[in-house]
GROMACS .gro file of C-alpha atoms in nm:
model
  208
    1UNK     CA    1  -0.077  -4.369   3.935
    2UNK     CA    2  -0.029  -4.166   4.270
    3UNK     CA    3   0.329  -4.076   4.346
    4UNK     CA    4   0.544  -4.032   4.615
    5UNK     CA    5   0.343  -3.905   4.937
    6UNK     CA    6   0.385  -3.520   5.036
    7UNK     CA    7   0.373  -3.590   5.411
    8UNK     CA    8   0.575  -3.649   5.744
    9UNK     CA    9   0.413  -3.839   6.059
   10UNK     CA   10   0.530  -3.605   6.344
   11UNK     CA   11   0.408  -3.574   6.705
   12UNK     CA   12   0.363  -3.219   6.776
   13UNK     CA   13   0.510  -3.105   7.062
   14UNK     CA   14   0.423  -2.722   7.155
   15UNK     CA   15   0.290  -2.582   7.457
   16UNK     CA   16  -0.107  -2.508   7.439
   17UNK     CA   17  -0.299  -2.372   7.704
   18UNK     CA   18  -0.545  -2.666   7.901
   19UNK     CA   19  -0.902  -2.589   7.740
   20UNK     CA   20  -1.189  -2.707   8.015
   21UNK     CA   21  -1.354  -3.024   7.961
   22UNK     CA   22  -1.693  -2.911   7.930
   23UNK     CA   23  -1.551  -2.703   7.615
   24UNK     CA   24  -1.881  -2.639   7.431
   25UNK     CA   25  -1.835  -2.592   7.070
   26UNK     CA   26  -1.663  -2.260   6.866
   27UNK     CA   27  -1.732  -2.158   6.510
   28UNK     CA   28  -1.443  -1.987   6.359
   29UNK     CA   29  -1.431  -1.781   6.066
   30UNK     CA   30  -1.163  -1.803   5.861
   31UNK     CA   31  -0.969  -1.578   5.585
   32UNK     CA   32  -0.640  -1.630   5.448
   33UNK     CA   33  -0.427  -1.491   5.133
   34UNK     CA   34  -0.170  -1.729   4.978
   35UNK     CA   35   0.177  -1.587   4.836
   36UNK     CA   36   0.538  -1.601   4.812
   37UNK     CA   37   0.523  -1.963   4.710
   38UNK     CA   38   0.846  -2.207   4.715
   39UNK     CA   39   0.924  -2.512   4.551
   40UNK     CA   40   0.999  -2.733   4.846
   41UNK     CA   41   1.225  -2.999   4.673
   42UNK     CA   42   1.587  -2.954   4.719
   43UNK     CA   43   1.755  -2.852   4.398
   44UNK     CA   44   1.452  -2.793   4.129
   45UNK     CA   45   1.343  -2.464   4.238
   46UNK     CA   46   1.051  -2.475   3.991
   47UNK     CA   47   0.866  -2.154   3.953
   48UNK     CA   48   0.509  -2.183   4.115
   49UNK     CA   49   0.276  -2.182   3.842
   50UNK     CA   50   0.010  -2.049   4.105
   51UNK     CA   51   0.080  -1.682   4.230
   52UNK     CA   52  -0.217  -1.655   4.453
   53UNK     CA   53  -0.451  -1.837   4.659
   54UNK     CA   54  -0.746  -1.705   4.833
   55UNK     CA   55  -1.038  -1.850   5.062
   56UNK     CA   56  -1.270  -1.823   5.328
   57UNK     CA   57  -1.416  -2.082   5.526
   58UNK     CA   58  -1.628  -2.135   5.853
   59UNK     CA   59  -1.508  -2.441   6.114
   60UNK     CA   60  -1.735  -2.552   6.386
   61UNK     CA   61  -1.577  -2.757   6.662
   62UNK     CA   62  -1.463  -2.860   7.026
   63UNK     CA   63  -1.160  -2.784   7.125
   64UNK     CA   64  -1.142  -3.052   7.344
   65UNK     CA   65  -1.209  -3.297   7.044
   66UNK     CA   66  -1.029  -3.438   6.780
   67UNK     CA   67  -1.126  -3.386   6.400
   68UNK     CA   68  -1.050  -3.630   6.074
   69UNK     CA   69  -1.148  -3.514   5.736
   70UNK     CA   70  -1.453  -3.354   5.844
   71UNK     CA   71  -1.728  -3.195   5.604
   72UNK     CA   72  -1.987  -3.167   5.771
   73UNK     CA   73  -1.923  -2.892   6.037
   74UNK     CA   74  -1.734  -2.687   5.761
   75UNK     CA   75  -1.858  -2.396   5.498
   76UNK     CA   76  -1.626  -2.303   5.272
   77UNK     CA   77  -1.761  -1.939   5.160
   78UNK     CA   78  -1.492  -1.930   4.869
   79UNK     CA   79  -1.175  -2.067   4.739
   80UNK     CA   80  -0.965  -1.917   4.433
   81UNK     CA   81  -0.650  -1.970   4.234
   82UNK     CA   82  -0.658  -2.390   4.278
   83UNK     CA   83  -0.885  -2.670   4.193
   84UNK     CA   84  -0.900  -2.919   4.442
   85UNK     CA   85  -0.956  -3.275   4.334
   86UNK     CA   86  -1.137  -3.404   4.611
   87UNK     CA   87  -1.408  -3.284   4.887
   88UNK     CA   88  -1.276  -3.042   5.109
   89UNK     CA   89  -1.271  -3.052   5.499
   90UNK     CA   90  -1.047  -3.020   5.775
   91UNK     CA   91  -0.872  -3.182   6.050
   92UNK     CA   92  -0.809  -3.054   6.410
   93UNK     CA   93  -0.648  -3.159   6.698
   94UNK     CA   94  -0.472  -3.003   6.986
   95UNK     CA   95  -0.498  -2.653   6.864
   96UNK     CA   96  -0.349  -2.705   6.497
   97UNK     CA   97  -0.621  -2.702   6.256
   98UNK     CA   98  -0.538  -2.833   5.846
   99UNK     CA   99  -0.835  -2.755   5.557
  100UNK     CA  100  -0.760  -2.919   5.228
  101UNK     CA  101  -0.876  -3.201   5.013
  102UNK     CA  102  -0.970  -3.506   5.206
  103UNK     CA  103  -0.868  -3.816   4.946
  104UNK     CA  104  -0.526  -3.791   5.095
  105UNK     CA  105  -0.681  -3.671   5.437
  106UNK     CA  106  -0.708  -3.321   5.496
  107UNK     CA  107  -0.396  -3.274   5.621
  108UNK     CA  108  -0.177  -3.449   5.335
  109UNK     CA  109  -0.066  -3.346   5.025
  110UNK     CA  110   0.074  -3.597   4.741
  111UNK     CA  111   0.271  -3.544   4.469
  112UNK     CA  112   0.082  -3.523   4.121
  113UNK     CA  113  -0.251  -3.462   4.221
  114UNK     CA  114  -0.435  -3.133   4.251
  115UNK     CA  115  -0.442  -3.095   4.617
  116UNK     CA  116  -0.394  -2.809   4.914
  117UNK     CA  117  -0.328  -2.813   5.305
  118UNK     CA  118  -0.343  -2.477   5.484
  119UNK     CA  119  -0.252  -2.515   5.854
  120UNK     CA  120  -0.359  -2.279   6.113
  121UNK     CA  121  -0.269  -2.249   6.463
  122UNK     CA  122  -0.597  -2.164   6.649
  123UNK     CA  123  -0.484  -2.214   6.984
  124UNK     CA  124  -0.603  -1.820   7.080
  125UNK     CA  125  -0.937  -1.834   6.852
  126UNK     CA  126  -0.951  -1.476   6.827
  127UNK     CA  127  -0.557  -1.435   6.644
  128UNK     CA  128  -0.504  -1.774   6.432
  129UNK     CA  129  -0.154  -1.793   6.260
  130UNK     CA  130   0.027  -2.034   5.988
  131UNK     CA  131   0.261  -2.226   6.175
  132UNK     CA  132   0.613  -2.225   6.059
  133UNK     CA  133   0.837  -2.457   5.914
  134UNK     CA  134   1.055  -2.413   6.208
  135UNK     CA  135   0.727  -2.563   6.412
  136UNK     CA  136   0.855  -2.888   6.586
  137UNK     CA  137   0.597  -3.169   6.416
  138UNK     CA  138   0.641  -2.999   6.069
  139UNK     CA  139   0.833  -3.157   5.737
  140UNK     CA  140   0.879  -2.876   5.437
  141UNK     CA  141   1.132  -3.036   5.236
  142UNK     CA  142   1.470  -2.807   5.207
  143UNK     CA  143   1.259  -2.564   5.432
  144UNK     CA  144   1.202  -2.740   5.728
  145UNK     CA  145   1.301  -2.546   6.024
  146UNK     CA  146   1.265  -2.243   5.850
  147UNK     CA  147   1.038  -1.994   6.017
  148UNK     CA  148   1.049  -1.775   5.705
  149UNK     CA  149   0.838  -2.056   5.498
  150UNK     CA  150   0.504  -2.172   5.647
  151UNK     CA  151   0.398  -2.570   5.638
  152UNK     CA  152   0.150  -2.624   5.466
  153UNK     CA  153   0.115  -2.544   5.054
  154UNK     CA  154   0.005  -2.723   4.712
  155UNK     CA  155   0.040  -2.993   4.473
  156UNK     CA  156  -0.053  -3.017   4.096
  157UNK     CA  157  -0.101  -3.276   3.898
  158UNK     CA  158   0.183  -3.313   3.633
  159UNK     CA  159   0.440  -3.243   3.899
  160UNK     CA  160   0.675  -3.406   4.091
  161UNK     CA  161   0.704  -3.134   4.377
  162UNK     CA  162   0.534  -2.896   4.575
  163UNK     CA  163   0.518  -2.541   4.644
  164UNK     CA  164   0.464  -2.417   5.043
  165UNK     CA  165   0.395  -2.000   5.087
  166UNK     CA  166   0.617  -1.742   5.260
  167UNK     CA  167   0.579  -1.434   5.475
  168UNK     CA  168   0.353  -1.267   5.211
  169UNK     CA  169   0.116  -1.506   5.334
  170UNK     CA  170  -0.228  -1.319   5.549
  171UNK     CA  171  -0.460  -1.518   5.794
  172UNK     CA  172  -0.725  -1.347   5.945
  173UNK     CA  173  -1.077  -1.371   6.140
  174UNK     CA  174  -1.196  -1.094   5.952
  175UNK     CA  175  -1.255  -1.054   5.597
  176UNK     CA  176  -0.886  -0.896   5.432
  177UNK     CA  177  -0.814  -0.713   5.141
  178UNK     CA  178  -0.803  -0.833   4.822
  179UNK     CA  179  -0.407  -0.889   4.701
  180UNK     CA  180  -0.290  -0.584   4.558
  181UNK     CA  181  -0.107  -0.722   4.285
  182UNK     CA  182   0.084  -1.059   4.198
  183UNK     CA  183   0.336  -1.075   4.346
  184UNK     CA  184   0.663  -1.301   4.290
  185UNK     CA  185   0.777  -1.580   4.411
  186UNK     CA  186   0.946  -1.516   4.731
  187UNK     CA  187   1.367  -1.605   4.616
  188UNK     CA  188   1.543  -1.688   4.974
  189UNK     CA  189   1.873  -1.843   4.987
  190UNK     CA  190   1.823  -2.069   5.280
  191UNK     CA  191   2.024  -2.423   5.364
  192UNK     CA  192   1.780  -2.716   5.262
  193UNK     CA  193   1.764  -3.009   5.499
  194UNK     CA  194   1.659  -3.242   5.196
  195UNK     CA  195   1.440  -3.554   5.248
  196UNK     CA  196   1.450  -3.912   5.040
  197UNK     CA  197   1.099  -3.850   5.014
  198UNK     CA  198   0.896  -3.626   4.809
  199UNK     CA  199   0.627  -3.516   4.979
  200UNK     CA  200   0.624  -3.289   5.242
  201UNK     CA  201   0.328  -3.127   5.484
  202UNK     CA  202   0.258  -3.261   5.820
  203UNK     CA  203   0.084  -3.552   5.967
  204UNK     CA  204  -0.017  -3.557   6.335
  205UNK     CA  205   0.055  -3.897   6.539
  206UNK     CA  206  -0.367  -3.884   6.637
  207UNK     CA  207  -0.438  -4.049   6.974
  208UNK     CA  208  -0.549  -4.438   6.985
   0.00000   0.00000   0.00000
């Protein structure tokens, strides 16, 4: 049985540049390295049993547009260190774009299941960047408003929590390095703003 959902609905409210409305469509390429991860439930602090993620992936889209679990206008060229339990594809709206596992939408993350969201902020196409926990619109558990943790991360199934990546993390439009080593997982001492629930990721409000 599925457990607790991993998610907050959350208007984002940042500033992002007007894009023209006869926005034609972009392909972006994609590159990120995952480290540093967290347990994101207050109090457990379970070690990650997943050092490193890797991928690559190729989005084609309008700006102007909204995007829900698409796979169709998505390659992904390669993704290591996590299984993924469902098709992957991505969401996108407003400049925040989310790639992970669509059975709990692409941009969701539940408890006990194999799943990954990995948000990017593509508002300037040519420098994406993970938004922060400290992003208003963002729920990451004890981290939440914590721009030293990123929002977005994993589940696994057999576990009751999550684990969201630190400032090890690497996002890139160009192909980067391979990780050097493994490193550990990041140890901050940071206040934890604990939820009742257990999952935690974003959800945008999308747009009737």
């Amino acid at each position: 049985m599925r457990n607790a959902l991993w998610a907050a609905t959350a208007a984002v409210a940042v500033g992002i540049a007007a894009v023209p409305a006869q926005a034609q469509d972009v392909t972006e390429n994609l590159y990120f390295n995952l480290t540093g991860f967290l347990d994101v439930t207050q109090g457990s602090n379970i070690p990650s049993p997943i050092q490193t993620i890797t991928g690559s992936i190729t989005v084609t889209f309008d700006p102007t547009k909204s995007y829900d679990n698409d796979t169709t206008d998505i390659v992904v060229h390669s993704l290591t260190g996590i299984s993924v339990g469902s098709p992957l594809g991505f969401t996108y709206q407003n400049g925040y774009l989310e790639f992970g596992g669509i059975q709990n939408d692409a941009d969701l993350v539940f408890s006990n299941t194999n799943d990954l969201v990995v948000a990017f902020n593509v508002t300037n196409l040519a420098n994406p960047f993970f938004p922060s926990c400290a992003t208003p619109g963002y729920t990451c558990g004890q981290y939440t408003g914590n721009p030293k943790v990123d929002a977005a991360g994993y589940t696994l199934q057999g576990y009751e929590t999550g684990w969201f990546y630190g400032a090890q993390s690497q996002v890139s439009t160009n192909p980067l390095p391979p990780p050097s080593g493994v490193p550990e997982p990041a140890t901050l001492s940071l206040l934890g703003l604990g939820l009742a629930s257990l999952g935690f990721t974003r959800r945008r409000r999308r747009r009737n």
